[in-house]
Short mmCIF file of C-alpha atoms in Angstrom, two decimals:
data_model
loop_
_atom_site.label_atom_id
_atom_site.label_comp_id
_atom_site.label_asym_id
_atom_site.label_seq_id
_atom_site.Cartn_x
_atom_site.Cartn_y
_atom_site.Cartn_z
CA GLY A 1 -3.16 9.35 -14.55
CA ALA A 2 -5.28 6.64 -13.04
CA VAL A 3 -7.23 7.72 -9.99
CA VAL A 4 -8.75 5.66 -7.21
CA SER A 5 -11.28 7.39 -4.95
CA GLN A 6 -11.94 6.10 -1.47
CA HIS A 7 -14.80 7.28 0.64
CA PRO A 8 -15.19 8.24 3.43
CA SER A 9 -11.76 9.45 4.42
CA ARG A 10 -12.67 9.34 8.10
CA VAL A 11 -15.49 7.77 10.07
CA ILE A 12 -16.30 7.47 13.73
CA CYS A 13 -18.92 4.95 14.78
CA LYS A 14 -20.27 3.30 17.89
CA SER A 15 -19.45 -0.23 18.80
CA GLY A 16 -21.88 -2.71 17.18
CA THR A 17 -22.71 -0.65 14.14
CA SER A 18 -21.66 -1.40 10.56
CA VAL A 19 -19.55 0.84 8.36
CA LYS A 20 -19.28 0.73 4.60
CA ILE A 21 -16.18 1.99 2.78
CA GLU A 22 -16.25 2.59 -0.96
CA CYS A 23 -13.39 2.30 -3.41
CA ARG A 24 -13.92 3.53 -6.94
CA SER A 25 -11.66 3.59 -9.96
CA LEU A 26 -12.46 6.80 -11.71
CA ASP A 27 -10.88 6.48 -15.15
CA PHE A 28 -10.16 2.80 -15.65
CA GLN A 29 -11.84 -0.55 -15.22
CA ALA A 30 -10.43 -2.28 -12.21
CA THR A 31 -10.58 -6.01 -12.67
CA THR A 32 -9.11 -6.58 -9.21
CA MET A 33 -9.23 -4.55 -6.02
CA PHE A 34 -7.25 -5.09 -2.92
CA TRP A 35 -8.08 -4.06 0.62
CA TYR A 36 -5.34 -3.38 3.15
CA ARG A 37 -5.46 -2.56 6.83
CA GLN A 38 -2.81 -0.66 8.81
CA PHE A 39 -2.65 -0.57 12.56
CA PRO A 40 -0.63 2.21 14.24
CA LYS A 41 3.10 1.88 13.66
CA GLN A 42 2.65 -1.28 11.60
CA SER A 43 2.90 -2.05 7.93
CA LEU A 44 0.01 -2.26 5.51
CA MET A 45 -1.40 -5.78 5.59
CA LEU A 46 -3.44 -7.33 2.79
CA MET A 47 -6.91 -8.28 3.97
CA ALA A 48 -8.52 -9.56 0.82
CA THR A 49 -8.45 -9.55 -2.95
CA SER A 50 -11.67 -9.00 -4.82
CA ASN A 51 -12.30 -9.74 -8.50
CA GLU A 52 -15.33 -8.26 -10.21
CA GLY A 53 -18.25 -10.54 -10.18
CA SER A 54 -16.78 -13.21 -7.91
CA LYS A 55 -16.25 -13.83 -4.21
CA ALA A 56 -13.36 -12.17 -2.51
CA THR A 57 -10.34 -14.11 -1.44
CA TYR A 58 -9.45 -13.42 2.18
CA GLU A 59 -6.04 -13.60 3.75
CA GLN A 60 -5.47 -15.94 6.63
CA GLY A 61 -6.81 -14.50 9.92
CA VAL A 62 -9.26 -12.15 8.28
CA GLU A 63 -12.92 -12.94 9.06
CA LYS A 64 -14.91 -12.93 5.87
CA ASP A 65 -18.22 -12.61 7.75
CA LYS A 66 -17.02 -9.56 9.55
CA PHE A 67 -15.35 -7.81 6.59
CA LEU A 68 -17.82 -8.11 3.75
CA ILE A 69 -16.43 -7.27 0.35
CA ASN A 70 -18.55 -6.62 -2.66
CA HIS A 71 -17.06 -6.01 -6.13
CA ALA A 72 -20.23 -5.67 -8.16
CA SER A 73 -18.84 -3.62 -10.99
CA LEU A 74 -15.57 -2.88 -12.70
CA THR A 75 -15.31 0.47 -11.02
CA LEU A 76 -16.59 -0.09 -7.50
CA SER A 77 -15.69 -2.31 -4.58
CA THR A 78 -17.01 -1.88 -1.06
CA LEU A 79 -15.76 -3.04 2.22
CA THR A 80 -18.32 -3.32 5.02
CA VAL A 81 -17.08 -3.72 8.60
CA THR A 82 -20.02 -5.41 10.32
CA SER A 83 -20.68 -5.05 14.07
CA ALA A 84 -17.61 -3.02 14.50
CA HIS A 85 -15.66 -3.08 17.70
CA PRO A 86 -12.88 -0.86 19.05
CA GLU A 87 -10.27 -3.35 17.95
CA ASP A 88 -11.40 -2.76 14.38
CA SER A 89 -10.23 0.81 14.56
CA SER A 90 -7.61 1.10 11.95
CA PHE A 91 -6.60 2.70 8.67
CA TYR A 92 -8.12 0.95 5.64
CA ILE A 93 -6.72 1.45 2.15
CA CYS A 94 -7.88 0.06 -1.18
CA SER A 95 -5.95 -0.37 -4.34
CA ALA A 96 -7.10 -1.22 -7.82
CA SER A 97 -5.45 -3.13 -10.62
CA ALA A 98 -6.13 -2.63 -14.26
CA PRO A 99 -5.78 -5.39 -16.86
CA ARG A 100 -2.09 -6.12 -17.46
CA GLY A 101 -0.48 -3.54 -19.64
CA SER A 102 -3.35 -1.18 -20.03
CA LEU A 103 -1.99 1.47 -17.65
CA GLY A 104 1.60 1.39 -18.65
CA ASP A 105 4.10 0.71 -15.94
CA SER A 106 2.07 1.27 -12.84
CA PRO A 107 -0.47 -1.53 -12.42
CA LEU A 108 -1.58 -0.72 -8.86
CA HIS A 109 -3.28 2.52 -7.81
CA PHE A 110 -4.21 3.46 -4.24
CA GLY A 111 -7.07 5.28 -2.58
CA ASN A 112 -6.24 7.80 0.11
CA GLY A 113 -7.47 5.58 2.85
CA THR A 114 -10.17 5.59 5.47
CA ARG A 115 -9.52 6.21 9.12
CA LEU A 116 -12.02 4.16 11.11
CA THR A 117 -12.51 4.85 14.80
CA VAL A 118 -14.89 2.69 16.76
CA THR A 119 -15.89 4.05 20.15
CA LYS B 1 6.29 -16.65 -0.32
CA GLN B 2 7.32 -13.03 -1.03
CA GLU B 3 8.57 -11.22 2.05
CA VAL B 4 9.74 -7.63 2.15
CA THR B 5 12.04 -6.32 4.82
CA GLN B 6 13.09 -2.72 5.40
CA ILE B 7 16.09 -1.55 7.38
CA PRO B 8 16.33 0.56 9.45
CA ALA B 9 12.95 0.67 11.11
CA ALA B 10 13.57 4.27 12.19
CA LEU B 11 16.07 6.91 11.38
CA SER B 12 16.81 10.38 12.66
CA VAL B 13 19.19 12.67 10.87
CA PRO B 14 19.99 16.38 10.89
CA GLU B 15 18.84 18.53 7.97
CA GLY B 16 21.17 18.44 4.97
CA GLU B 17 22.44 14.93 5.36
CA ASN B 18 22.28 12.35 2.59
CA LEU B 19 20.72 9.02 3.63
CA VAL B 20 19.97 5.58 2.38
CA LEU B 21 16.96 3.43 3.10
CA ASN B 22 17.18 -0.28 2.47
CA CYS B 23 14.66 -2.80 1.23
CA SER B 24 15.10 -6.47 0.59
CA PHE B 25 12.73 -9.11 -0.82
CA THR B 26 12.89 -12.90 -0.84
CA ASP B 27 11.61 -13.79 -4.33
CA SER B 28 13.34 -12.10 -7.25
CA ALA B 29 10.42 -12.86 -9.61
CA ILE B 30 8.97 -9.40 -9.33
CA TYR B 31 7.09 -7.22 -11.84
CA ASN B 32 8.30 -3.95 -10.30
CA LEU B 33 9.27 -2.35 -7.00
CA GLN B 34 7.72 0.78 -5.68
CA TRP B 35 8.70 3.27 -2.99
CA PHE B 36 5.91 5.13 -1.21
CA ARG B 37 5.79 7.90 1.31
CA GLN B 38 3.17 7.92 4.04
CA ASP B 39 2.51 10.89 6.27
CA PRO B 40 0.80 10.29 9.59
CA GLY B 41 -2.89 9.51 9.11
CA LYS B 42 -2.63 9.90 5.37
CA GLY B 43 -2.69 7.58 2.35
CA LEU B 44 0.21 6.52 0.25
CA THR B 45 2.15 8.82 -2.13
CA SER B 46 4.00 7.00 -4.85
CA LEU B 47 7.62 8.22 -5.06
CA LEU B 48 9.43 6.01 -7.53
CA LEU B 49 8.64 2.89 -9.45
CA ILE B 50 11.34 0.64 -10.89
CA GLN B 51 10.50 -1.98 -13.42
CA SER B 52 12.15 -5.34 -13.02
CA SER B 53 14.29 -4.65 -16.10
CA GLN B 54 15.59 -1.37 -14.75
CA ARG B 55 18.39 -0.71 -12.27
CA GLU B 56 17.51 2.73 -11.02
CA GLN B 57 15.08 5.62 -11.16
CA THR B 58 15.55 9.22 -10.17
CA SER B 59 13.15 11.93 -9.21
CA GLY B 60 14.54 15.18 -7.83
CA ARG B 61 16.54 14.44 -4.68
CA LEU B 62 15.42 10.83 -4.69
CA ASN B 63 17.19 7.91 -6.37
CA ALA B 64 16.10 4.35 -6.07
CA SER B 65 18.13 1.39 -7.19
CA LEU B 66 17.16 -2.20 -7.82
CA ASP B 67 19.33 -5.34 -7.77
CA LYS B 68 16.75 -7.93 -8.57
CA SER B 69 19.15 -10.92 -8.47
CA SER B 70 20.15 -10.16 -4.91
CA GLY B 71 16.68 -9.06 -3.85
CA ARG B 72 17.59 -5.56 -2.79
CA SER B 73 16.59 -1.99 -3.38
CA THR B 74 17.79 1.20 -1.90
CA LEU B 75 16.22 4.67 -1.69
CA TYR B 76 18.76 7.44 -1.55
CA ILE B 77 17.60 10.89 -0.36
CA ALA B 78 20.00 13.71 -1.01
CA ALA B 79 20.25 16.88 1.15
CA SER B 80 17.44 15.86 3.42
CA GLN B 81 14.91 18.42 4.60
CA PRO B 82 12.49 18.51 7.55
CA GLY B 83 9.68 18.07 5.07
CA ASP B 84 11.04 14.63 4.18
CA SER B 85 10.05 13.41 7.62
CA ALA B 86 7.54 10.61 7.01
CA THR B 87 7.35 6.81 6.79
CA TYR B 88 8.85 5.34 3.64
CA LEU B 89 7.40 2.08 2.42
CA CYS B 90 8.90 -0.33 -0.06
CA ALA B 91 6.62 -2.63 -1.95
CA VAL B 92 7.15 -5.30 -4.55
CA VAL B 93 4.60 -6.12 -7.19
CA PHE B 94 4.53 -9.64 -8.47
CA SER B 95 2.30 -11.85 -10.48
CA ASN B 96 -0.43 -13.67 -8.66
CA SER B 97 -2.14 -16.48 -10.45
CA ASN B 98 -5.42 -15.74 -8.74
CA SER B 99 -5.63 -12.02 -9.18
CA GLY B 100 -3.07 -10.90 -11.76
CA TYR B 101 -1.07 -8.67 -9.52
CA ALA B 102 -0.27 -8.65 -5.83
CA LEU B 103 1.73 -6.27 -3.80
CA ASN B 104 3.62 -6.89 -0.51
CA PHE B 105 4.80 -4.12 1.68
CA GLY B 106 7.72 -3.83 3.98
CA LYS B 107 7.07 -2.45 7.48
CA GLY B 108 8.53 0.90 6.56
CA THR B 109 11.28 3.18 7.69
CA SER B 110 10.18 6.06 9.88
CA LEU B 111 12.33 9.06 9.00
CA LEU B 112 12.76 12.18 11.09
CA VAL B 113 14.84 15.01 9.70
CA THR B 114 15.59 17.63 12.33
CA PRO B 115 16.20 21.29 11.56
#
């Protein structure tokens, strides 16, 4: 089945530093990738949608200059949390979408998430 | 706008009980509906996927139903076990003109099965 690899699974960084999270589709070309954030005891919330080769579309309330998304190829999207602060500590999950119909009946595939802790 | 609601928010049952988790969505124009399990600090595990043309799916002790016209889905867990303790998320997949697909999650039901 389709696999999405997300790296790193866990990262601890100091306030003010930047952190990059990678999301790769391993056996299919992901035309679209989604980035979600989950705070403790809350649901997953969509942060942004990225299409290969174009600028990401950010959800309301998400700072595009703080959460830089690059989707340079059909198999890789990166999320960079710039100048991270403790309030950015969260669980970040990516998902990837293949072209309609090419992966049967499950169009969205998820990475295992990245636990970011900013001290 | 597609909104997904899950009831109850939390549930505690003794081992062996059958239980039902509820999910409702506001726009019936969905591609499919998925149920996920999330263990603390972990990613998502896909449990069941129901296409918009289907009414139910079964996997082991799990059965999910879908009533698209009324905007409802239920996840039935038979003979619950302590290992079933987790947060269960419902999500609807729908067409998004900008990106092809989009997926909205409910806030989840936190399940605790006690021995």
